[in-house]
Amino acid sequence: MYITVPDEKINLIKSIIPRLEEISNTKIELNERTKSINVTPLNNNAYDAMKVISIIKAIGVGFDPEDAMKLMKDDYILEIIDLKDVSNGPDDLKRIKGRIIGEKGKTKKIIQEYTGVNIIITDHYVGILGNVEQADIAKRAIEMLIKGREHSTVYKYLDRAERDLYLFKINRALKEGLNNT
């Protein structure tokens, strides 16, 4: 499995390769000339290699390596939205990023606080790193902003989604408790 990373991230990736190999049971080869990384599972478990690829992608987008390492957990995912795919030129891209970030970072902060995910916004990417359920909620909220929904509508969605997720978790815990008796 191959992946490429931005030039400015090569040294950072290079510095964590031994740690990644250790925690993932993979062999990672970096070709500095082509800026490509080959990840090979040592135990024929492609799942581990895919997790390493996600970690490298997360670092490539701009996440801190320690945060990216959380992707080794089974319930953590990385979502990347390419804003070039949803914008009509530089001015539209700037407007969309502004809607996601909000005034003085307010909107981004609210999404992160409601969902507990980490969000990175770069030139034309939005990276979301977090628990599977929470990342899905954050992604949906960001997609709503991209489509032009009012911020208040998005905040109401976040409130409702978090409440629904909380109730779902309580019901699941109750059912598991009943099944164990």
XYZ file of N, CA and C in Angstrom, residues 5-176:
516
model
N 3.171 12.003 0.738
C 2.956 13.061 1.723
C 3.602 14.346 1.227
N 3.134 15.483 1.728
C 3.737 16.760 1.336
C 5.215 16.821 1.753
N 5.985 17.553 0.970
C 7.425 17.690 1.229
C 7.727 18.091 2.664
N 6.973 19.044 3.177
C 7.265 19.569 4.517
C 6.977 18.567 5.631
N 6.341 17.450 5.317
C 6.015 16.436 6.334
C 6.949 15.224 6.281
N 7.813 15.158 5.283
C 8.683 13.984 5.101
C 9.536 13.713 6.337
N 10.212 14.726 6.873
C 11.089 14.510 8.029
C 10.300 14.067 9.261
N 9.117 14.625 9.431
C 8.275 14.230 10.559
C 7.861 12.765 10.427
N 7.427 12.376 9.247
C 7.039 10.983 9.001
C 8.247 10.073 9.222
N 9.379 10.480 8.680
C 10.612 9.694 8.809
C 10.948 9.451 10.284
N 10.728 10.462 11.122
C 11.083 10.346 12.539
C 10.172 9.395 13.306
N 8.955 9.155 12.818
C 8.046 8.280 13.566
C 7.913 6.881 12.955
N 8.607 6.632 11.863
C 8.505 5.314 11.225
C 8.847 4.179 12.198
N 9.938 4.255 12.963
C 10.218 3.134 13.877
C 9.083 2.878 14.879
N 8.523 3.937 15.400
C 7.401 3.783 16.351
C 6.172 3.189 15.666
N 5.876 3.660 14.458
C 4.735 3.116 13.721
C 4.922 1.634 13.431
N 6.133 1.257 13.023
C 6.392 -0.154 12.733
C 6.203 -1.000 13.991
N 6.646 -0.474 15.105
C 6.559 -1.206 16.371
C 5.116 -1.436 16.806
N 4.285 -0.405 16.725
C 2.908 -0.535 17.220
C 1.956 -1.181 16.219
N 2.396 -1.311 14.967
C 1.464 -1.795 13.947
C 1.853 -3.122 13.313
N 3.046 -3.632 13.616
C 3.514 -4.870 12.997
C 3.513 -4.751 11.473
N 4.089 -3.645 10.981
C 4.216 -3.400 9.548
C 5.649 -3.019 9.230
N 5.987 -3.087 7.962
C 7.263 -2.595 7.444
C 6.948 -1.353 6.624
N 7.617 -0.248 6.956
C 7.345 1.027 6.282
C 8.614 1.475 5.571
N 8.495 1.674 4.271
C 9.632 2.115 3.466
C 9.322 3.485 2.872
N 10.233 4.424 3.109
C 10.079 5.792 2.619
C 11.030 6.012 1.456
N 10.489 6.412 0.327
C 11.309 6.787 -0.826
C 11.350 8.312 -0.841
N 12.466 8.864 -0.384
C 12.560 10.321 -0.255
C 12.559 11.027 -1.611
N 13.001 10.353 -2.645
C 13.023 10.969 -3.973
C 11.609 11.195 -4.504
N 10.745 10.180 -4.346
C 9.378 10.294 -4.870
C 8.376 10.749 -3.809
N 8.852 10.868 -2.547
C 7.989 11.261 -1.417
C 6.870 10.243 -1.198
N 7.134 8.992 -1.578
C 6.120 7.956 -1.405
C 6.514 7.021 -0.269
N 5.504 6.460 0.347
C 5.687 5.564 1.480
C 4.957 4.268 1.162
N 5.676 3.164 1.323
C 5.094 1.842 1.117
C 4.914 1.189 2.481
N 3.715 0.740 2.757
C 3.403 0.082 4.028
C 3.024 -1.361 3.730
N 3.773 -2.285 4.339
C 3.544 -3.707 4.127
C 3.240 -4.375 5.465
N 2.114 -5.088 5.562
C 1.828 -5.805 6.810
C 2.764 -7.003 6.951
N 3.303 -7.206 8.157
C 4.206 -8.327 8.390
C 3.457 -9.596 8.785
N 2.236 -9.468 9.183
C 1.460 -10.623 9.644
C 0.271 -10.913 8.727
N 0.367 -10.439 7.492
C -0.732 -10.592 6.520
C -2.032 -9.969 6.999
N -1.925 -8.982 7.900
C -3.099 -8.280 8.391
C -3.124 -6.886 7.748
N -3.844 -6.782 6.650
C -3.913 -5.513 5.916
C -4.559 -4.413 6.747
N -5.346 -4.783 7.743
C -6.007 -3.803 8.601
C -4.979 -2.920 9.307
N -3.919 -3.522 9.831
C -2.856 -2.752 10.478
C -2.208 -1.779 9.495
N -1.957 -2.246 8.289
C -1.339 -1.386 7.269
C -2.264 -0.226 6.910
N -3.555 -0.492 6.834
C -4.510 0.577 6.527
C -4.548 1.619 7.638
N -4.424 1.180 8.882
C -4.384 2.120 10.001
C -3.138 3.005 9.912
N -2.000 2.411 9.554
C -0.762 3.187 9.397
C -0.920 4.207 8.281
N -1.540 3.810 7.190
C -1.804 4.742 6.079
C -2.648 5.910 6.580
N -3.675 5.619 7.383
C -4.519 6.686 7.928
C -3.712 7.621 8.818
N -2.819 7.072 9.618
C -1.977 7.898 10.489
C -1.105 8.818 9.642
N -0.508 8.272 8.608
C 0.360 9.069 7.732
C -0.450 10.155 7.019
N -1.649 9.796 6.552
C -2.531 10.796 5.922
C -2.860 11.906 6.910
N -3.194 11.531 8.145
C -3.552 12.522 9.166
C -2.395 13.486 9.413
N -1.189 12.967 9.514
C -0.018 13.817 9.713
C 0.209 14.680 8.479
N 0.009 14.102 7.301
C 0.163 14.849 6.055
C -0.799 16.019 5.950
N -1.993 15.858 6.492
C -2.989 16.933 6.469
C -2.660 18.003 7.506
N -1.943 17.607 8.580
C -1.554 18.602 9.571
C -1.814 18.232 11.016
N -2.345 17.030 11.268
C -2.584 16.623 12.641
C -1.264 16.330 13.340
N -1.232 16.587 14.627
C -0.092 16.264 15.469
C 0.089 14.735 15.473
N 1.328 14.244 15.413
C 1.538 12.788 15.400
C 0.881 12.055 16.577
N 0.901 12.641 17.761
C 0.275 11.979 18.913
C -1.227 11.823 18.713
N -1.866 12.847 18.159
C -3.296 12.733 17.862
C -3.526 11.708 16.758
N -2.678 11.731 15.736
C -2.820 10.788 14.626
C -2.666 9.343 15.086
N -1.819 9.104 16.075
C -1.591 7.742 16.583
C -2.864 7.139 17.178
N -3.811 7.973 17.559
C -5.076 7.466 18.095
C -5.818 6.630 17.061
N -5.444 6.787 15.797
C -6.087 6.018 14.731
C -5.774 4.520 14.820
N -4.847 4.133 15.665
C -4.592 2.705 15.889
C -5.735 2.072 16.680
N -6.516 2.890 17.377
C -7.678 2.371 18.098
C -8.738 1.949 17.087
N -9.506 0.947 17.428
C -10.532 0.451 16.507
C -11.667 1.435 16.275
N -11.927 2.298 17.240
C -13.087 3.179 17.103
C -12.721 4.597 16.662
N -11.500 4.801 16.160
C -11.081 6.116 15.672
C -10.957 6.100 14.156
N -11.392 7.210 13.541
C -11.282 7.314 12.084
C -10.781 8.700 11.695
N -10.341 8.773 10.464
C -9.942 10.033 9.840
C -10.889 10.281 8.686
N -11.483 11.459 8.666
C -12.313 11.896 7.541
C -11.622 13.099 6.927
N -11.510 13.117 5.619
C -10.911 14.255 4.931
C -11.891 14.733 3.871
N -12.205 16.020 3.931
C -13.077 16.639 2.939
C -12.205 17.558 2.091
N -12.187 17.323 0.785
C -11.437 18.176 -0.132
C -12.374 19.290 -0.588
N -12.106 20.490 -0.114
C -12.986 21.627 -0.419
C -12.931 22.033 -1.884
N -11.887 21.618 -2.608
C -11.840 21.891 -4.047
C -12.975 21.172 -4.771
N -13.394 20.037 -4.198
C -14.471 19.259 -4.807
C -15.839 19.918 -4.648
N -15.959 20.857 -3.699
C -17.265 21.449 -3.412
C -17.292 22.965 -3.619
N -16.197 23.505 -4.153
C -16.152 24.953 -4.351
C -16.018 25.280 -5.834
N -16.368 26.520 -6.151
C -16.298 26.997 -7.536
C -15.249 28.093 -7.665
N -14.018 27.772 -7.297
C -12.947 28.751 -7.424
C -12.453 29.270 -6.088
N -11.404 30.084 -6.143
C -10.745 30.559 -4.918
C -11.641 31.378 -3.988
N -12.480 32.236 -4.548
C -13.352 33.053 -3.695
C -14.376 32.192 -2.955
N -14.950 31.219 -3.653
C -15.915 30.313 -3.044
C -15.227 29.445 -1.982
N -14.023 29.004 -2.271
C -13.250 28.210 -1.316
C -12.999 28.999 -0.031
N -12.638 30.260 -0.183
C -12.400 31.129 0.966
C -13.683 31.328 1.788
N -14.797 31.506 1.102
C -16.090 31.680 1.773
C -16.466 30.431 2.558
N -16.300 29.263 1.941
C -16.647 27.997 2.600
C -15.771 27.784 3.831
N -14.476 28.024 3.690
C -13.576 27.877 4.837
C -13.981 28.839 5.953
N -14.362 30.053 5.583
C -14.808 31.039 6.568
C -16.052 30.578 7.309
N -16.975 29.938 6.595
C -18.195 29.430 7.234
C -17.870 28.313 8.229
N -16.911 27.449 7.861
C -16.540 26.334 8.737
C -15.778 26.837 9.965
N -14.889 27.775 9.752
C -14.092 28.307 10.859
C -14.954 29.196 11.754
N -15.755 30.048 11.138
C -16.586 30.971 11.903
C -15.788 32.170 12.382
N -16.506 33.148 12.907
C -15.869 34.367 13.400
C -14.971 34.033 14.590
N -13.701 34.373 14.477
C -12.685 34.099 15.510
C -12.620 32.617 15.879
N -12.951 31.737 14.919
C -12.848 30.297 15.151
C -14.011 29.681 15.910
N -15.079 30.469 16.086
C -16.201 30.032 16.922
C -16.868 28.750 16.405
N -17.163 28.674 15.119
C -17.897 27.529 14.584
C -17.079 26.248 14.695
N -15.840 26.326 14.292
C -14.960 25.154 14.407
C -14.882 24.693 15.862
N -14.728 25.626 16.758
C -14.616 25.309 18.186
C -15.901 24.640 18.690
N -17.044 25.151 18.288
C -18.325 24.575 18.723
C -18.456 23.137 18.226
N -18.109 22.899 16.970
C -18.196 21.537 16.425
C -17.273 20.604 17.202
N -16.063 21.076 17.484
C -15.110 20.252 18.232
C -15.612 19.975 19.650
N -16.176 20.995 20.294
C -16.660 20.813 21.667
C -17.853 19.865 21.727
N -18.772 19.987 20.791
C -19.939 19.111 20.780
C -19.552 17.666 20.521
N -18.606 17.462 19.616
C -18.313 16.104 19.158
C -17.064 15.485 19.773
N -16.167 16.298 20.302
C -14.935 15.768 20.864
C -13.913 15.371 19.822
N -14.106 15.774 18.569
C -13.151 15.457 17.505
C -12.120 16.572 17.380
N -11.035 16.275 16.700
C -10.067 17.301 16.314
C -10.329 17.650 14.861
N -10.307 18.943 14.557
C -10.530 19.408 13.187
C -9.343 20.254 12.762
N -8.844 19.964 11.568
C -7.763 20.743 10.949
C -8.316 21.306 9.648
N -8.067 22.590 9.421
C -8.484 23.215 8.159
C -7.228 23.783 7.512
N -6.912 23.276 6.317
C -5.721 23.725 5.595
C -6.147 24.459 4.335
N -5.230 24.589 3.398
C -5.518 25.317 2.163
C -6.844 24.910 1.532
N -7.030 23.621 1.336
C -8.294 23.183 0.742
C -8.814 21.867 1.329
N -8.271 21.475 2.476
C -8.751 20.268 3.138
C -9.329 20.588 4.507
N -10.323 19.782 4.885
C -10.803 19.758 6.255
C -10.573 18.333 6.730
N -9.770 18.195 7.783
C -9.515 16.888 8.365
C -10.260 16.761 9.676
N -10.887 15.607 9.868
C -11.630 15.320 11.091
C -11.064 14.032 11.665
N -10.656 14.085 12.914
C -10.058 12.925 13.565
C -10.776 12.684 14.879
N -11.350 11.483 15.022
C -12.040 11.209 16.269
C -12.767 9.888 16.273
N -13.520 9.691 17.319
C -14.361 8.519 17.485
C -15.311 8.415 16.293
N -15.594 7.187 15.865
C -16.392 6.961 14.656
C -17.712 7.732 14.679
N -18.498 7.569 15.734
C -19.808 8.217 15.780
C -19.677 9.735 15.797
N -18.739 10.225 16.602
C -18.559 11.673 16.732
C -18.033 12.282 15.428
N -17.114 11.578 14.765
C -16.568 12.090 13.502
C -17.660 12.178 12.437
N -18.566 11.209 12.437
C -19.678 11.251 11.483
C -20.568 12.472 11.727
N -20.818 12.768 12.996
C -21.642 13.934 13.340
C -20.932 15.220 12.914
N -19.636 15.318 13.203
C -18.863 16.508 12.827
C -18.835 16.674 11.306
N -18.643 15.569 10.597
C -18.600 15.637 9.131
C -19.936 16.130 8.580
N -21.010 15.610 9.115
C -22.346 16.042 8.649
C -22.545 17.533 8.925
N -22.118 18.011 10.086
C -22.258 19.432 10.419
C -21.453 20.288 9.436
N -20.248 19.854 9.129
C -19.415 20.607 8.182
C -20.035 20.581 6.788
N -20.564 19.446 6.388
C -21.231 19.357 5.083
C -22.441 20.285 5.022
N -23.156 20.426 6.129
C -24.289 21.343 6.172
C -23.805 22.781 5.956
N -22.692 23.147 6.596
C -22.137 24.497 6.420
C -21.684 24.714 4.982
N -21.070 23.700 4.398
C -20.621 23.793 3.001
C -21.804 24.050 2.083
N -22.930 23.404 2.366
C -24.127 23.552 1.532
C -24.867 24.855 1.787
N -24.386 25.651 2.764
C -24.975 26.956 3.000
C -26.036 27.019 4.077
N -26.196 25.943 4.847
C -27.175 25.971 5.928
C -26.780 27.019 6.958
N -27.764 27.585 7.608
C -27.516 28.594 8.638
C -26.731 27.974 9.792
N -25.880 28.770 10.406
C -25.110 28.281 11.540
C -26.017 27.812 12.671
N -27.093 28.533 12.914
C -28.008 28.139 13.989
C -28.622 26.771 13.707
N -28.900 26.466 12.453
C -29.431 25.158 12.073
C -28.408 24.067 12.366
N -27.158 24.357 12.057
C -26.081 23.393 12.307
C -25.916 23.162 13.809
N -25.981 24.241 14.602
C -25.841 24.092 16.053
C -26.996 23.274 16.629
N -28.198 23.469 16.101
C -29.342 22.673 16.553
C -29.148 21.205 16.172
N -28.624 20.963 14.964
C -28.329 19.595 14.539
C -27.339 18.945 15.505
N -26.259 19.674 15.848
C -25.248 19.138 16.759
C -25.858 18.795 18.115
N -26.691 19.680 18.602
C -27.341 19.456 19.895
C -28.213 18.199 19.842
N -29.004 18.089 18.807
C -29.912 16.939 18.641
C -29.119 15.642 18.424
N -28.083 15.692 17.603
C -27.286 14.498 17.316
C -26.566 13.998 18.562
N -26.038 14.909 19.339
C -25.353 14.514 20.574
C -26.334 13.912 21.574
N -27.507 14.499 21.676
C -28.532 13.966 22.573
C -28.948 12.560 22.121
N -29.167 12.391 20.813
C -29.550 11.080 20.278
C -28.454 10.043 20.500
N -27.210 10.431 20.302
C -26.092 9.515 20.502
C -25.981 9.125 21.975
N -26.169 10.082 22.859
C -26.127 9.822 24.300
C -27.215 8.821 24.686
N -28.428 9.043 24.190
C -29.536 8.131 24.496
C -29.286 6.743 23.912
N -28.718 6.691 22.720
C -28.392 5.410 22.097
C -27.394 4.636 22.958
N -26.378 5.328 23.456
C -25.358 4.674 24.280
C -25.953 4.186 25.606
N -26.843 4.979 26.184
C -27.491 4.562 27.426
C -28.336 3.313 27.178
N -29.132 3.331 26.113
C -29.975 2.173 25.794
C -29.131 0.930 25.536
N -28.013 1.090 24.817
C -27.133 -0.048 24.529
C -26.545 -0.594 25.826
N -26.120 0.302 26.721
C -25.541 -0.139 28.008
C -26.593 -0.868 28.836
N -27.816 -0.356 28.819
C -28.894 -1.013 29.564
C -29.177 -2.415 29.006
N -29.235 -2.516 27.685
C -29.480 -3.822 27.048
C -28.355 -4.795 27.367
N -27.122 -4.321 27.304
C -25.986 -5.192 27.623
C -26.036 -5.620 29.077
